[in-house]
PDB file of C-alpha atoms and ligand atoms in Angstrom:
ATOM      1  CA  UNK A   1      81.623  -4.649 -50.755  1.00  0.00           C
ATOM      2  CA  UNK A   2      84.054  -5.734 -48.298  1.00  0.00           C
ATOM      3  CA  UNK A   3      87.464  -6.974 -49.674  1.00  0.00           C
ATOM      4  CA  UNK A   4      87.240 -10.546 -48.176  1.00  0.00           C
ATOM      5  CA  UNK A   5      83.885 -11.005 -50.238  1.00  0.00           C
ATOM      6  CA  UNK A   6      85.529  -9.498 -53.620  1.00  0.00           C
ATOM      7  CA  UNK A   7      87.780 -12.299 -53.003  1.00  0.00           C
ATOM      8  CA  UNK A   8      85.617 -14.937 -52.349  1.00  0.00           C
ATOM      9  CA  UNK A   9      83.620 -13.905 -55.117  1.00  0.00           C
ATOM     10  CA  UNK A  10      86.537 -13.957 -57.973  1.00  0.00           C
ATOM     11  CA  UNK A  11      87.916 -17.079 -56.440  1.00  0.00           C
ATOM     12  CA  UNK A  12      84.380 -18.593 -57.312  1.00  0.00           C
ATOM     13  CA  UNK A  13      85.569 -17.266 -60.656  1.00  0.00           C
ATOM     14  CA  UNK A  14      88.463 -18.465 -60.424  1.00  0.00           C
ATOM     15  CA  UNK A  15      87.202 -21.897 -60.664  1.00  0.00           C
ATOM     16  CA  UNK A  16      84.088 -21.345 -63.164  1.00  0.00           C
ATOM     17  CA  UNK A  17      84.607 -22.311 -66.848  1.00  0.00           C
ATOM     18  CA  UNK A  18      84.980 -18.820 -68.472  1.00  0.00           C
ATOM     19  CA  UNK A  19      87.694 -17.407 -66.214  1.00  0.00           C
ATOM     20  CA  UNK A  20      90.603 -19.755 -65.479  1.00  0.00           C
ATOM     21  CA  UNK A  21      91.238 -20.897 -68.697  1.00  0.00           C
ATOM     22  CA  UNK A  22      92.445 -17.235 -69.247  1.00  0.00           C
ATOM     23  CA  UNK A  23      95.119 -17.914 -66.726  1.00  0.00           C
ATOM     24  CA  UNK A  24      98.036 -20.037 -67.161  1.00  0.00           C
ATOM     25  CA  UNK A  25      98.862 -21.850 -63.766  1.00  0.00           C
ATOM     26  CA  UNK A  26      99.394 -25.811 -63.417  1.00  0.00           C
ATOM     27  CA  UNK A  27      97.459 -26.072 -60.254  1.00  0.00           C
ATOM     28  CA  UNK A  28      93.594 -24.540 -59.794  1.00  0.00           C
ATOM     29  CA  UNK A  29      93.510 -21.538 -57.844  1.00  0.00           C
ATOM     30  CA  UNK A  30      91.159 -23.265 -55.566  1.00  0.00           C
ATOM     31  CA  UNK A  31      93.367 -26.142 -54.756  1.00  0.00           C
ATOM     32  CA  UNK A  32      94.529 -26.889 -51.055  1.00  0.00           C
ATOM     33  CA  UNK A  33      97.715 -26.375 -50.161  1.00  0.00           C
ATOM     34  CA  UNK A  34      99.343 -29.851 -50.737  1.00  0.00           C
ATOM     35  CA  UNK A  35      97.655 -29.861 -54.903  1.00  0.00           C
ATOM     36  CA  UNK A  36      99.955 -26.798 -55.108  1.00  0.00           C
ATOM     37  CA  UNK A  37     103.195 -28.962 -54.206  1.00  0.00           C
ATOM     38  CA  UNK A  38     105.138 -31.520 -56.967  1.00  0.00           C
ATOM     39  CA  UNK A  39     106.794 -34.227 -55.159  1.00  0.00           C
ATOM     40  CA  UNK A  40     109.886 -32.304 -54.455  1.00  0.00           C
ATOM     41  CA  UNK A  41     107.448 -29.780 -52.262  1.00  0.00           C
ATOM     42  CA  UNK A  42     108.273 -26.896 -54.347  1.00  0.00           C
ATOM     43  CA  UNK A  43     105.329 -24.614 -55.309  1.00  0.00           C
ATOM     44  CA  UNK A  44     103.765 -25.402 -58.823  1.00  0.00           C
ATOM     45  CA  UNK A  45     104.206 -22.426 -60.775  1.00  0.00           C
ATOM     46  CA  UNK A  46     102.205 -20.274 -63.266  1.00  0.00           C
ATOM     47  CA  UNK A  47     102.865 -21.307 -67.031  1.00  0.00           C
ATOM     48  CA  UNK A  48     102.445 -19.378 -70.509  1.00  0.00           C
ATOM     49  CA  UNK A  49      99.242 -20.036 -71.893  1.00  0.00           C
ATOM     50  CA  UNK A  50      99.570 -20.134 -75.416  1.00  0.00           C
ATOM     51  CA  UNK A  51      98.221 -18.040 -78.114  1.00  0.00           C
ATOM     52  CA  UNK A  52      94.364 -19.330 -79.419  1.00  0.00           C
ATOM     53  CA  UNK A  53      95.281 -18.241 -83.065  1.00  0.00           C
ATOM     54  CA  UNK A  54      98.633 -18.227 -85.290  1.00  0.00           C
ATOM     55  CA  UNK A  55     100.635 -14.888 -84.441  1.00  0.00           C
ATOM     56  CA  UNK A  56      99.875 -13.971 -87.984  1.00  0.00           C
ATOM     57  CA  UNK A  57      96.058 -14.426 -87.452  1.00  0.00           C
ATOM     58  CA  UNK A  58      95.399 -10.866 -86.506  1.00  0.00           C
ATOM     59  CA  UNK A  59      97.401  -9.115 -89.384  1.00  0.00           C
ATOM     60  CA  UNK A  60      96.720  -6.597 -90.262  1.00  0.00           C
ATOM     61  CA  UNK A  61      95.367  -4.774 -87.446  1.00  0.00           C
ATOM     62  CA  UNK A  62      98.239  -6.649 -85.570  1.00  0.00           C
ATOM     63  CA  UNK A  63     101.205  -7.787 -87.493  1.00  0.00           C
ATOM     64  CA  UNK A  64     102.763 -11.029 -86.697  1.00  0.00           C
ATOM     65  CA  UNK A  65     106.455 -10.134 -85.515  1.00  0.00           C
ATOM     66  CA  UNK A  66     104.577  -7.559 -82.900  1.00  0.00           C
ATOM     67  CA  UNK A  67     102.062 -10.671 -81.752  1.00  0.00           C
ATOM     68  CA  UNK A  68     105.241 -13.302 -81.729  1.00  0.00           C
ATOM     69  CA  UNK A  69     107.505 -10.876 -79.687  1.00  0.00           C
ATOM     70  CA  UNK A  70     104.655 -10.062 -77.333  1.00  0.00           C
ATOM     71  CA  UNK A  71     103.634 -13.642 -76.436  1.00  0.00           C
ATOM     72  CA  UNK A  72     106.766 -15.096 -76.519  1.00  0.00           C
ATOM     73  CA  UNK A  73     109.252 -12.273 -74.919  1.00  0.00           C
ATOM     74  CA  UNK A  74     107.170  -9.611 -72.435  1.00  0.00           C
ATOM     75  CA  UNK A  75     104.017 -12.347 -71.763  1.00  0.00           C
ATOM     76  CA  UNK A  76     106.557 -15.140 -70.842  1.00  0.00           C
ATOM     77  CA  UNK A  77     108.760 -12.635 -69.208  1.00  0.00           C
ATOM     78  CA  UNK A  78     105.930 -11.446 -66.996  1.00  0.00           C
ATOM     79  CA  UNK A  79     105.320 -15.075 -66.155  1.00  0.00           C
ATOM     80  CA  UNK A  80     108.565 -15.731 -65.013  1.00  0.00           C
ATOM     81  CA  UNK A  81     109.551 -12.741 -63.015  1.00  0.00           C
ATOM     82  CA  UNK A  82     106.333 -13.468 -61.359  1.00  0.00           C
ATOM     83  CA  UNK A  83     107.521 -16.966 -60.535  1.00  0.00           C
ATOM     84  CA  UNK A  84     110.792 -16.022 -59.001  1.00  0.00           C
ATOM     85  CA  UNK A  85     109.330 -12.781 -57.439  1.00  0.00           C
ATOM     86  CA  UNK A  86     106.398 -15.437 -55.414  1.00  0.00           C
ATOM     87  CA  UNK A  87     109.630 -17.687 -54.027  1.00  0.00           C
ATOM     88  CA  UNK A  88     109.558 -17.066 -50.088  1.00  0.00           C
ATOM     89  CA  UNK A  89     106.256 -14.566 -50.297  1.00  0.00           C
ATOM     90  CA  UNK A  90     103.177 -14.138 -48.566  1.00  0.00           C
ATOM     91  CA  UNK A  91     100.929 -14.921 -51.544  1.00  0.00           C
ATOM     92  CA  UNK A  92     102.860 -17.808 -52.814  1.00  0.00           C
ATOM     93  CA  UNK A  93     100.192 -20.640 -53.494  1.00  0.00           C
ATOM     94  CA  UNK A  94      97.223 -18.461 -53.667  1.00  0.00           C
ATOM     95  CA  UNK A  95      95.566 -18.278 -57.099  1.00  0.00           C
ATOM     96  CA  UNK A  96      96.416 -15.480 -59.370  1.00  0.00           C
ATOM     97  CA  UNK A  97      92.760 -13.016 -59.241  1.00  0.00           C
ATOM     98  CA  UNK A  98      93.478 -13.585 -55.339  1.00  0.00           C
ATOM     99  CA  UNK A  99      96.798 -12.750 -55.750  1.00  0.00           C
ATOM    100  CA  UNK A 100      95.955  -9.851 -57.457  1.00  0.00           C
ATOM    101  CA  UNK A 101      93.510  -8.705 -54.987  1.00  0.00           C
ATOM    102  CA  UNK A 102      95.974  -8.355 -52.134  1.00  0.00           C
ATOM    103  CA  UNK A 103      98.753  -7.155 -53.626  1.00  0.00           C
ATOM    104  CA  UNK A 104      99.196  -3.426 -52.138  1.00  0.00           C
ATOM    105  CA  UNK A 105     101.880  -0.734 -52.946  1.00  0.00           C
ATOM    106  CA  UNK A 106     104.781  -1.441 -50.095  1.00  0.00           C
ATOM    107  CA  UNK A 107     107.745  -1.972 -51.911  1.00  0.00           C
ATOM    108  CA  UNK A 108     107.517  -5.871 -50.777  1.00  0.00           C
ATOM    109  CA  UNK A 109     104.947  -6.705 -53.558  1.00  0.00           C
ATOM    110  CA  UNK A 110     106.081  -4.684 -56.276  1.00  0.00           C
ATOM    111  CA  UNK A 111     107.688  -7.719 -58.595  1.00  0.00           C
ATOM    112  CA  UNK A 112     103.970  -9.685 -57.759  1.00  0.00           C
ATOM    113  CA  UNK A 113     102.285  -6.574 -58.561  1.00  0.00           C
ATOM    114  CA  UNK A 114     103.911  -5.798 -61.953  1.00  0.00           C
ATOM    115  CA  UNK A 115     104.099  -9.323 -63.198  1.00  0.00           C
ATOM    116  CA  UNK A 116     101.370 -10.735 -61.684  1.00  0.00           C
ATOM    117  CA  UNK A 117      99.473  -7.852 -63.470  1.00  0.00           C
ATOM    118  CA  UNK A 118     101.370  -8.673 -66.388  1.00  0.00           C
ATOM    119  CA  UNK A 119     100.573 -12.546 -66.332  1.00  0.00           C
ATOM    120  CA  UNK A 120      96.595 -11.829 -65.419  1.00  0.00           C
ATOM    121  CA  UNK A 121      96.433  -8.521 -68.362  1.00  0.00           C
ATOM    122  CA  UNK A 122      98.010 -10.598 -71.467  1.00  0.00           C
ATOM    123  CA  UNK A 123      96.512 -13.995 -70.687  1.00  0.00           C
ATOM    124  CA  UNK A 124      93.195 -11.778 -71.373  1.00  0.00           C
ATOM    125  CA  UNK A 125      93.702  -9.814 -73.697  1.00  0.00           C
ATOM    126  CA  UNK A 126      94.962 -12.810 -76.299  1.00  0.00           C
ATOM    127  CA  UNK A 127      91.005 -14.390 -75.523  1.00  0.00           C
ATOM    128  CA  UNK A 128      89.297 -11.075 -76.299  1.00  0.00           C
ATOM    129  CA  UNK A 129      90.676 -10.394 -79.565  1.00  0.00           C
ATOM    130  CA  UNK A 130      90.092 -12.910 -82.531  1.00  0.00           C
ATOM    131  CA  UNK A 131      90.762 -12.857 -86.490  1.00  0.00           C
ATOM    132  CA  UNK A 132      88.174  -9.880 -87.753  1.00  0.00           C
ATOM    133  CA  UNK A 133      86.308  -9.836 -84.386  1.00  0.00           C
ATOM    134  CA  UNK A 134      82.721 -10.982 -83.710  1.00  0.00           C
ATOM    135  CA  UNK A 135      79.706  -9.522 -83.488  1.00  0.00           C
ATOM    136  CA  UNK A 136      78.470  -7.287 -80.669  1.00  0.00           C
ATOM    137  CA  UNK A 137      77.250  -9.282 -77.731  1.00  0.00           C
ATOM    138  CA  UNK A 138      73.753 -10.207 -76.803  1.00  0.00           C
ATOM    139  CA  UNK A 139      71.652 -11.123 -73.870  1.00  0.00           C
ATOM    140  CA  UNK A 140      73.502 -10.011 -70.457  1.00  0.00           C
ATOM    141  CA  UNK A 141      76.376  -8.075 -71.345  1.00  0.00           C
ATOM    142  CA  UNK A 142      74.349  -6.373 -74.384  1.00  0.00           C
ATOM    143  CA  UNK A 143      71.665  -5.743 -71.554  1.00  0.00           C
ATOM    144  CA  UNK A 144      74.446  -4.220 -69.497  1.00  0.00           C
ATOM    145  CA  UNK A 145      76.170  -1.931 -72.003  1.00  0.00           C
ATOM    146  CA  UNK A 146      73.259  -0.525 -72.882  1.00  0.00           C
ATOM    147  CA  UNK A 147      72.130   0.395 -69.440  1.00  0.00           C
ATOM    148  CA  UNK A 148      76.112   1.527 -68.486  1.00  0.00           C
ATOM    149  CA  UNK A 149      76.838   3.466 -71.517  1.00  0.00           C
ATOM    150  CA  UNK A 150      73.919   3.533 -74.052  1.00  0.00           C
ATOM    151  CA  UNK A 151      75.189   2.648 -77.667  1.00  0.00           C
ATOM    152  CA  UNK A 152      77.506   0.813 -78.786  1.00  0.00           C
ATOM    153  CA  UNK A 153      79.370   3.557 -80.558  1.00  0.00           C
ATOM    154  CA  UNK A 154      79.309   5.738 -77.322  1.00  0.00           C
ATOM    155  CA  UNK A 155      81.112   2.621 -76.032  1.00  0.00           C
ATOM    156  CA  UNK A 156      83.280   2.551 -78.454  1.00  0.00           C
ATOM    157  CA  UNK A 157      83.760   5.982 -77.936  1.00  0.00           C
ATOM    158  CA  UNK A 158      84.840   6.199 -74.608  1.00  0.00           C
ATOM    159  CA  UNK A 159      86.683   3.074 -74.603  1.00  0.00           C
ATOM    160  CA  UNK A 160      88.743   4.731 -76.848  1.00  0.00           C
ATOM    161  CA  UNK A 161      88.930   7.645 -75.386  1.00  0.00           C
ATOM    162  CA  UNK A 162      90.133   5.620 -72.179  1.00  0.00           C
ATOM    163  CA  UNK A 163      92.908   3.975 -74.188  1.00  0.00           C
ATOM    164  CA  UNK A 164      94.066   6.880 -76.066  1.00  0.00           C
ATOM    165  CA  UNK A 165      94.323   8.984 -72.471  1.00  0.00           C
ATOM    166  CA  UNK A 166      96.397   6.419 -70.639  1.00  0.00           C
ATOM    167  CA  UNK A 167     100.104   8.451 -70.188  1.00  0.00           C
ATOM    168  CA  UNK A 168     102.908   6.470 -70.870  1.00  0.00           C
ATOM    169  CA  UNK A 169     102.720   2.474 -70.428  1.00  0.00           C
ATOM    170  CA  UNK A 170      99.177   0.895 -69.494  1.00  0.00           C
ATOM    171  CA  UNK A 171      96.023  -0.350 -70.364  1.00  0.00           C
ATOM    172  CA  UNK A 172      92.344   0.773 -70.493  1.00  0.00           C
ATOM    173  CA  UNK A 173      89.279  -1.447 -69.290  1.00  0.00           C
ATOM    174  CA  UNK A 174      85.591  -1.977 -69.251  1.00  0.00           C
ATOM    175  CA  UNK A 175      85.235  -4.197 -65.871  1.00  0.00           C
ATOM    176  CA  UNK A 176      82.176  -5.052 -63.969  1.00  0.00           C
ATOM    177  CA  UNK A 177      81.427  -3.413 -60.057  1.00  0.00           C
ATOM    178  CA  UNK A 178      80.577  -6.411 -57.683  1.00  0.00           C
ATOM    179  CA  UNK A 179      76.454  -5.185 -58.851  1.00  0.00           C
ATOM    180  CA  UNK A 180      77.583  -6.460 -62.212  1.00  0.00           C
ATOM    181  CA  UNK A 181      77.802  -2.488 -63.826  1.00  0.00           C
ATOM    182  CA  UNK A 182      80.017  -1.579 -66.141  1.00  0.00           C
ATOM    183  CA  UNK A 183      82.378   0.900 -65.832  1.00  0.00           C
ATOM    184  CA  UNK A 184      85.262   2.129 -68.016  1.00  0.00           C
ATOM    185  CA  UNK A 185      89.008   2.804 -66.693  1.00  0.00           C
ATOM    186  CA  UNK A 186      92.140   2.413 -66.960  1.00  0.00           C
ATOM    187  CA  UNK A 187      95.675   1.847 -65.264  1.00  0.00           C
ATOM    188  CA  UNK A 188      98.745   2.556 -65.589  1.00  0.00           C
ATOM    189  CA  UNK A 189     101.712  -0.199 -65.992  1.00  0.00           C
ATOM    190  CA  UNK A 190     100.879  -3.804 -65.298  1.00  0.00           C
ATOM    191  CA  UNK A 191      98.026  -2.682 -62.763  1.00  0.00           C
ATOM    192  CA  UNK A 192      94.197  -3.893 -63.206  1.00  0.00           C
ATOM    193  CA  UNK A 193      90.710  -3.109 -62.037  1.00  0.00           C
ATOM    194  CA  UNK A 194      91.049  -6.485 -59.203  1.00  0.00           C
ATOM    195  CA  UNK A 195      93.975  -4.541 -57.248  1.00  0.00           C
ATOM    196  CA  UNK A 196      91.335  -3.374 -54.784  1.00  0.00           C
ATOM    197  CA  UNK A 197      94.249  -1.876 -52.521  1.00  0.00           C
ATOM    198  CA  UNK A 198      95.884  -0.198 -55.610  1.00  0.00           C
ATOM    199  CA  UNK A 199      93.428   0.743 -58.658  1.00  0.00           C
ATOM    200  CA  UNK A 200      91.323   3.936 -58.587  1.00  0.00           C
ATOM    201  CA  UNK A 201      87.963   1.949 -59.678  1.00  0.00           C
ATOM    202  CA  UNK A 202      88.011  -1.651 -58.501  1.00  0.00           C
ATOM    203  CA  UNK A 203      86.416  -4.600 -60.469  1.00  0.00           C
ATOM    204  CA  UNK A 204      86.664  -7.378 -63.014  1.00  0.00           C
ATOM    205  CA  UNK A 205      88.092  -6.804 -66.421  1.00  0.00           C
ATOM    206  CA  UNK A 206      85.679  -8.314 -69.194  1.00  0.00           C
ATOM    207  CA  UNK A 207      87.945  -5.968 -71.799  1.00  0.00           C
ATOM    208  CA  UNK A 208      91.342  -4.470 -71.931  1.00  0.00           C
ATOM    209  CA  UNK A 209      93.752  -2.696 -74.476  1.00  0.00           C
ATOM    210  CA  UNK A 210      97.445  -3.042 -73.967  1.00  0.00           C
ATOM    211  CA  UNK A 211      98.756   0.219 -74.869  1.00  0.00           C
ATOM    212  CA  UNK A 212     102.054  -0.126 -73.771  1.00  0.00           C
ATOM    213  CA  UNK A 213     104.533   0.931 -77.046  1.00  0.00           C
ATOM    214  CA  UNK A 214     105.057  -3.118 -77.210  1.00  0.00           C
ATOM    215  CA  UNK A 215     102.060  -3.646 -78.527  1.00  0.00           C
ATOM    216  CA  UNK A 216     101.891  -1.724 -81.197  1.00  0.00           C
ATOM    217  CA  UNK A 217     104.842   0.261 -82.084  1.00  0.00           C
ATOM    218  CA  UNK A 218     106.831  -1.980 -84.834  1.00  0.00           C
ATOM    219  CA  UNK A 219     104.059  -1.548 -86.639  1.00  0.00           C
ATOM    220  CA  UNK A 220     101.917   1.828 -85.819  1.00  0.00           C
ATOM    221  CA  UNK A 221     105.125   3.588 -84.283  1.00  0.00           C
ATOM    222  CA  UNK A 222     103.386   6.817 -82.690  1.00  0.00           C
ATOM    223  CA  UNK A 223     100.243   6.128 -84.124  1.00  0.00           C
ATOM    224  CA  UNK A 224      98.876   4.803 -81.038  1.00  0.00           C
ATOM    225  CA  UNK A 225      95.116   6.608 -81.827  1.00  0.00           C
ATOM    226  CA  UNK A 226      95.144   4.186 -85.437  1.00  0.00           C
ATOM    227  CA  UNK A 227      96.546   0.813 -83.201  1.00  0.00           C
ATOM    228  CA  UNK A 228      93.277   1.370 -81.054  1.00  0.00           C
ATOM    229  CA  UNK A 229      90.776   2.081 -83.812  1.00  0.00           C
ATOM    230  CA  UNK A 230      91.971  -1.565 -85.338  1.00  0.00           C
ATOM    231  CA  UNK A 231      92.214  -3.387 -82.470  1.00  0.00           C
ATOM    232  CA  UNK A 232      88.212  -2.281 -82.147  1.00  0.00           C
ATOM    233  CA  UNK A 233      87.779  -4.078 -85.441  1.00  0.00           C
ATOM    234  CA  UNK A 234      89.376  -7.184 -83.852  1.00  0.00           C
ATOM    235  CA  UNK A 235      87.322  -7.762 -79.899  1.00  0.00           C
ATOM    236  CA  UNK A 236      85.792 -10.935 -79.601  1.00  0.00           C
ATOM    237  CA  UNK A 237      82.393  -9.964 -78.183  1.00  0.00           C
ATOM    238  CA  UNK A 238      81.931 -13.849 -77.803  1.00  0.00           C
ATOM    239  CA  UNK A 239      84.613 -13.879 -75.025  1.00  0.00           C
ATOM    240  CA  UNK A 240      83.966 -10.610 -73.547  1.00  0.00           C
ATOM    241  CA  UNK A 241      80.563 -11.559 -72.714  1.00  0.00           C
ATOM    242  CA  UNK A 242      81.759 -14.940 -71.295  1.00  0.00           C
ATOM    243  CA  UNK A 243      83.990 -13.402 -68.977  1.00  0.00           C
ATOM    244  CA  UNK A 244      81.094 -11.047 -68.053  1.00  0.00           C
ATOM    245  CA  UNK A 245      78.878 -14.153 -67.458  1.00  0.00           C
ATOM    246  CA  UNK A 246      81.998 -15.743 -65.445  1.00  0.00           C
ATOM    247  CA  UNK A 247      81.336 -13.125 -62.788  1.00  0.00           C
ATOM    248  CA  UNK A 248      79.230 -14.159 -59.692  1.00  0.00           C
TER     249      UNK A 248
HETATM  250 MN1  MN3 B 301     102.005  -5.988 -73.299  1.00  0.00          MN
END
């Protein structure tokens, strides 16, 4: 698929009921130009969505000082570093999954890159997880997991596998190719699967694992292999397959 209809098909997305909720921005990402202004004509900026559970909800596959820290220190960091990094750029304006799209690896975008990443990464990966997970999915995401990967424990599997392979800082995915199959990755950093000028498979997220020490080290310190196995206990298969069902 040609970039320019990647983009037009996440900015339909975009504006569907199961994505944009995930990301925090006062105006749409569809909106014209002048929606994007306040009435002293300065862009409208991206905003900290906030948690859909307590910070204690997850304990104790995710204790509460790791979940408060996260949220309220990197997330909101990421949110405002992206804010002052948009000031005078290209992509100011645009909505974030397009924002994401173009981003490339000139030094220019770097500060969108990272903390646009960042923004896009935690504002889905609060929505997936949930207080002792749900049940695996049904219907169209069960029907493509099965086809992608087989079983759910070779999903599991791999997934895993993904996450406990990343080096360093970064996360591990199962996205959707623009034929709606699932693959598994991951990145490293703040990069994602929409970065279709950066990331080494290109799609949309449905699923990610932050497994940058942040996440998990208070609690799990090196452990990172025993951080992933809980956070399996904890995916909200509800949300995952309405952001697979989001897709166009
Ligand atoms: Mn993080």
């Amino acid at each position: 698929m040609k970039r320019r209809d990647f983009i037009n098909k996440t900015g339909k997305v975009a504006v569907g009921v199961g994505a944009i909720p995930l990301i925090g921005c006062k105006g749409s990402g569809k909106a014209e130009s002048s929606e994007l202004l306040d009435s002293s004509s300065k862009m409208v900026d991206f905003i900290l969505p906030d948690l859909p559970y307590n910070t204690d909800a997850l304990a104790p596959n995710i204790d509460a000082k790791t979940m408060g820290i996260h949220h309220g220190k990197h997330h909101a960091g990421y949110v405002r570093k992206l804010n002052a990094a948009l000031k005078d750029h290209d992509l100011a304006g645009k909505g974030l999954e397009d924002i994401l799209a173009s981003v490339t690896d000139s030094d220019g975008d770097t500060g969108v890159r990272n903390n646009g990443g960042g923004h896009y990464n935690h504002s889905l990966f609060w929505k997936v997880m949930k207080p002792n997970g749900s049940e695996a999915p049904k219907g169209a995401l069960a029907e493509a997991m099965k086809k992608a990967f087989g079983s759910m424990e070779e999903i599991k599997a791999e997934f895993a596998k993904a996450a406990g392979s990343v080096f360093g800082s970064g996360w591990a995915w199962i996205a959707a190719d623009s034929d709606k199959n699932l693959f598994i990755t991951s990145t490293p950093n703040q990069d994602n699967p929409l970065m279709s000028n950066i990331a080494e498979k290109v799609g949309t997220p449905i699923l990610g694992i932050d497994v940058w020490e942040h996440a998990y080290y208070l609690n799990y310190q090196n452990k990172r292999k025993d951080y992933i196995s809980n956070f399996m206990e904890i995916i909200n298969w509800d949300q995952v397959a309405v952001n697979y069902d989001a897709i166009s």
